């Protein structure tokens, strides 16, 4: 198998699973139990929290565990309803947000709970800063703009954007869905930035699925989505997912190595794009600007082809990749993200996404190129 679908999920390496298992054996108690087994579990949970905070240059008490980034993103949006009660909160999101921000915000708007503004992106997929500045004049409570896009890999300059937002006289809160940035880009500056909230998911960095976290500069600006036993200082009730927390913590402990390894994707991307050109394959790379995750290569077929068949044969031959994003595959037509970038028609519909990790190799890229060549020749 050749795995090129790391933006959908980064399968947990075997050695990692073994380390999670051995740590879990030290204590699988309930972290809320007061006896020694519970206290040992609590210690492990706090150690993991520290690893995650360290990866962000933040404090341990600024990290809240969740079941994933979908819950994290929903929590941040819903917090606005609890904090602003005198009127409808005014929220701005970008046109290319993941559905866990976009659809959640749309639902809040459609049920009359918020005023929603959508920030367009330019042809390269980056948010339009001049439009952002004009929206800021409207008086906003929350701005939510993703760090890197899961479909195209386009990276927004989040530090600059957060500073623009926070320096505005109306001082809205600023959230970034940073899921696709963690483990690929150094984020150790975050704790000192203007970002108020950032959301993360463990399974995108080789951790277990169903695990995530919210970074909050000031946790008093957050409100819980899930109520109950008051875990996570009342911000996310429910017995802690100890295996998931261990896993997320261990992956963040090794984040420096992950980010360093990801640099390999710069050469792999170049090899893939040069190979497509040399072989004269009818594929075009979208989001090819400088500000793109090197390991995300988003390709379109401009001529009519049977994409389903190509995808099927590639899968059967061992190549695991996505048509568009895993979250939107299965949905017909052009993706919302591509439409927002003005990529429509066949270019928007017939897409393949290759998403690499640092552990992918030049031999795998060569093998992919020759399979694609043979397949398209046929
Ligand atoms: N945001 C982005 C940018 C993502 O790529 C994903 C995962 N597809 C999510 C949010 C949702 O994360 P989770 O799977 O942890 O709910």
PDB file of N, CA, C and O in Angstrom, residues 33 74 98 118 127-128 138 155 158 160 165 181 183 188-189 196 201 214 228 233 250 268 287 289 332 337 349 354 373:
ATOM      1  N   UNK A  33     -11.228   9.915  39.881  1.00  0.00           N
ATOM      2  CA  UNK A  33     -11.218   9.115  41.115  1.00  0.00           C
ATOM      3  C   UNK A  33     -10.099   9.607  42.024  1.00  0.00           C
ATOM      4  O   UNK A  33      -9.017   9.935  41.553  1.00  0.00           O
ATOM      5  N   UNK A  74     -17.205  23.596  16.961  1.00  0.00           N
ATOM      6  CA  UNK A  74     -18.581  23.869  17.398  1.00  0.00           C
ATOM      7  C   UNK A  74     -18.588  24.572  18.755  1.00  0.00           C
ATOM      8  O   UNK A  74     -19.390  25.478  18.992  1.00  0.00           O
ATOM      9  N   UNK A  98     -13.563  24.468   6.919  1.00  0.00           N
ATOM     10  CA  UNK A  98     -14.014  23.070   7.016  1.00  0.00           C
ATOM     11  C   UNK A  98     -15.489  23.071   7.423  1.00  0.00           C
ATOM     12  O   UNK A  98     -15.949  23.976   8.131  1.00  0.00           O
ATOM     13  N   UNK A 118     -19.530  36.057   5.479  1.00  0.00           N
ATOM     14  CA  UNK A 118     -18.590  35.115   4.847  1.00  0.00           C
ATOM     15  C   UNK A 118     -17.512  35.921   4.121  1.00  0.00           C
ATOM     16  O   UNK A 118     -17.815  36.738   3.249  1.00  0.00           O
ATOM     17  N   UNK A 127      -7.502  34.310   2.098  1.00  0.00           N
ATOM     18  CA  UNK A 127      -8.582  35.253   2.421  1.00  0.00           C
ATOM     19  C   UNK A 127      -8.196  36.668   1.983  1.00  0.00           C
ATOM     20  O   UNK A 127      -7.030  37.041   2.020  1.00  0.00           O
ATOM     21  N   UNK A 128      -9.229  37.410   1.606  1.00  0.00           N
ATOM     22  CA  UNK A 128      -9.033  38.760   1.098  1.00  0.00           C
ATOM     23  C   UNK A 128      -8.936  39.739   2.273  1.00  0.00           C
ATOM     24  O   UNK A 128      -9.925  40.009   2.956  1.00  0.00           O
ATOM     25  N   UNK A 138     -17.811  46.719  10.566  1.00  0.00           N
ATOM     26  CA  UNK A 138     -19.222  46.397  10.876  1.00  0.00           C
ATOM     27  C   UNK A 138     -19.399  46.093  12.365  1.00  0.00           C
ATOM     28  O   UNK A 138     -20.511  46.024  12.861  1.00  0.00           O
ATOM     29  N   UNK A 155      -2.366  28.007   2.762  1.00  0.00           N
ATOM     30  CA  UNK A 155      -2.054  28.496   4.112  1.00  0.00           C
ATOM     31  C   UNK A 155      -2.378  29.992   4.191  1.00  0.00           C
ATOM     32  O   UNK A 155      -1.921  30.776   3.352  1.00  0.00           O
ATOM     33  N   UNK A 158      -1.866  33.474   9.354  1.00  0.00           N
ATOM     34  CA  UNK A 158      -2.741  33.611  10.510  1.00  0.00           C
ATOM     35  C   UNK A 158      -2.208  34.599  11.544  1.00  0.00           C
ATOM     36  O   UNK A 158      -2.982  35.308  12.177  1.00  0.00           O
ATOM     37  N   UNK A 160      -0.494  37.306  10.975  1.00  0.00           N
ATOM     38  CA  UNK A 160      -0.777  38.653  10.469  1.00  0.00           C
ATOM     39  C   UNK A 160      -2.278  38.951  10.585  1.00  0.00           C
ATOM     40  O   UNK A 160      -2.678  40.029  11.032  1.00  0.00           O
ATOM     41  N   UNK A 165      -6.977  41.675  13.208  1.00  0.00           N
ATOM     42  CA  UNK A 165      -8.266  41.564  13.904  1.00  0.00           C
ATOM     43  C   UNK A 165      -8.157  42.157  15.312  1.00  0.00           C
ATOM     44  O   UNK A 165      -8.989  42.964  15.737  1.00  0.00           O
ATOM     45  N   UNK A 181      -2.404  22.446  10.238  1.00  0.00           N
ATOM     46  CA  UNK A 181      -1.084  23.056  10.431  1.00  0.00           C
ATOM     47  C   UNK A 181      -0.221  22.277  11.404  1.00  0.00           C
ATOM     48  O   UNK A 181       0.991  22.184  11.251  1.00  0.00           O
ATOM     49  N   UNK A 183       1.913  19.712  13.259  1.00  0.00           N
ATOM     50  CA  UNK A 183       2.730  18.587  12.774  1.00  0.00           C
ATOM     51  C   UNK A 183       3.345  18.846  11.412  1.00  0.00           C
ATOM     52  O   UNK A 183       4.173  18.066  10.938  1.00  0.00           O
ATOM     53  N   UNK A 188       4.955  26.840  17.552  1.00  0.00           N
ATOM     54  CA  UNK A 188       5.370  27.139  18.929  1.00  0.00           C
ATOM     55  C   UNK A 188       5.250  28.635  19.267  1.00  0.00           C
ATOM     56  O   UNK A 188       5.455  29.026  20.401  1.00  0.00           O
ATOM     57  N   UNK A 189       4.898  29.443  18.284  1.00  0.00           N
ATOM     58  CA  UNK A 189       4.698  30.878  18.503  1.00  0.00           C
ATOM     59  C   UNK A 189       3.274  31.189  19.005  1.00  0.00           C
ATOM     60  O   UNK A 189       2.974  32.295  19.429  1.00  0.00           O
ATOM     61  N   UNK A 196      -6.977  33.971  19.880  1.00  0.00           N
ATOM     62  CA  UNK A 196      -7.722  33.687  21.110  1.00  0.00           C
ATOM     63  C   UNK A 196      -8.041  32.204  21.240  1.00  0.00           C
ATOM     64  O   UNK A 196      -8.005  31.667  22.342  1.00  0.00           O
ATOM     65  N   UNK A 201      -6.760  18.374  16.126  1.00  0.00           N
ATOM     66  CA  UNK A 201      -7.259  17.009  16.058  1.00  0.00           C
ATOM     67  C   UNK A 201      -6.068  16.050  16.089  1.00  0.00           C
ATOM     68  O   UNK A 201      -5.120  16.212  15.308  1.00  0.00           O
ATOM     69  N   UNK A 214      -8.777  22.249  22.317  1.00  0.00           N
ATOM     70  CA  UNK A 214      -8.920  23.681  22.041  1.00  0.00           C
ATOM     71  C   UNK A 214      -7.815  24.390  22.813  1.00  0.00           C
ATOM     72  O   UNK A 214      -7.611  24.096  23.998  1.00  0.00           O
ATOM     73  N   UNK A 228     -22.184  18.233  32.191  1.00  0.00           N
ATOM     74  CA  UNK A 228     -22.245  16.988  32.972  1.00  0.00           C
ATOM     75  C   UNK A 228     -21.373  17.083  34.194  1.00  0.00           C
ATOM     76  O   UNK A 228     -21.541  17.989  35.010  1.00  0.00           O
ATOM     77  N   UNK A 233     -12.349  21.529  33.716  1.00  0.00           N
ATOM     78  CA  UNK A 233     -12.737  22.784  34.398  1.00  0.00           C
ATOM     79  C   UNK A 233     -14.106  23.292  33.934  1.00  0.00           C
ATOM     80  O   UNK A 233     -14.327  24.487  33.718  1.00  0.00           O
ATOM     81  N   UNK A 250       1.702  12.225  23.343  1.00  0.00           N
ATOM     82  CA  UNK A 250       2.959  11.641  22.851  1.00  0.00           C
ATOM     83  C   UNK A 250       3.306  12.177  21.463  1.00  0.00           C
ATOM     84  O   UNK A 250       4.468  12.466  21.172  1.00  0.00           O
ATOM     85  N   UNK A 268       9.336  16.045  -2.546  1.00  0.00           N
ATOM     86  CA  UNK A 268       8.396  15.070  -3.117  1.00  0.00           C
ATOM     87  C   UNK A 268       7.366  15.778  -4.000  1.00  0.00           C
ATOM     88  O   UNK A 268       6.988  15.281  -5.070  1.00  0.00           O
ATOM     89  N   UNK A 287      -4.034  25.633  -6.476  1.00  0.00           N
ATOM     90  CA  UNK A 287      -3.434  26.178  -5.259  1.00  0.00           C
ATOM     91  C   UNK A 287      -1.924  26.006  -5.295  1.00  0.00           C
ATOM     92  O   UNK A 287      -1.324  25.450  -4.388  1.00  0.00           O
ATOM     93  N   UNK A 289       0.274  28.345  -5.391  1.00  0.00           N
ATOM     94  CA  UNK A 289       1.017  29.509  -4.893  1.00  0.00           C
ATOM     95  C   UNK A 289       2.054  29.096  -3.852  1.00  0.00           C
ATOM     96  O   UNK A 289       2.129  27.933  -3.462  1.00  0.00           O
ATOM     97  N   UNK A 332     -21.653  15.131  -4.875  1.00  0.00           N
ATOM     98  CA  UNK A 332     -21.491  15.387  -6.311  1.00  0.00           C
ATOM     99  C   UNK A 332     -21.135  16.850  -6.555  1.00  0.00           C
ATOM    100  O   UNK A 332     -21.355  17.704  -5.710  1.00  0.00           O
ATOM    101  N   UNK A 337     -15.093  24.720  -1.504  1.00  0.00           N
ATOM    102  CA  UNK A 337     -13.786  25.358  -1.380  1.00  0.00           C
ATOM    103  C   UNK A 337     -13.251  25.758  -2.759  1.00  0.00           C
ATOM    104  O   UNK A 337     -12.790  26.880  -2.967  1.00  0.00           O
ATOM    105  N   UNK A 349     -14.646  19.578 -10.587  1.00  0.00           N
ATOM    106  CA  UNK A 349     -15.313  18.295 -10.299  1.00  0.00           C
ATOM    107  C   UNK A 349     -14.368  17.110 -10.364  1.00  0.00           C
ATOM    108  O   UNK A 349     -14.517  16.147  -9.632  1.00  0.00           O
ATOM    109  N   UNK A 354      -3.542  14.507  -3.406  1.00  0.00           N
ATOM    110  CA  UNK A 354      -2.446  13.717  -2.849  1.00  0.00           C
ATOM    111  C   UNK A 354      -2.024  14.446  -1.580  1.00  0.00           C
ATOM    112  O   UNK A 354      -1.718  15.632  -1.632  1.00  0.00           O
ATOM    113  N   UNK A 373       0.523   7.069 -15.406  1.00  0.00           N
ATOM    114  CA  UNK A 373       0.850   7.141 -16.826  1.00  0.00           C
ATOM    115  C   UNK A 373       0.227   5.960 -17.579  1.00  0.00           C
ATOM    116  O   UNK A 373      -0.463   6.142 -18.585  1.00  0.00           O
TER     117      UNK A 373
END
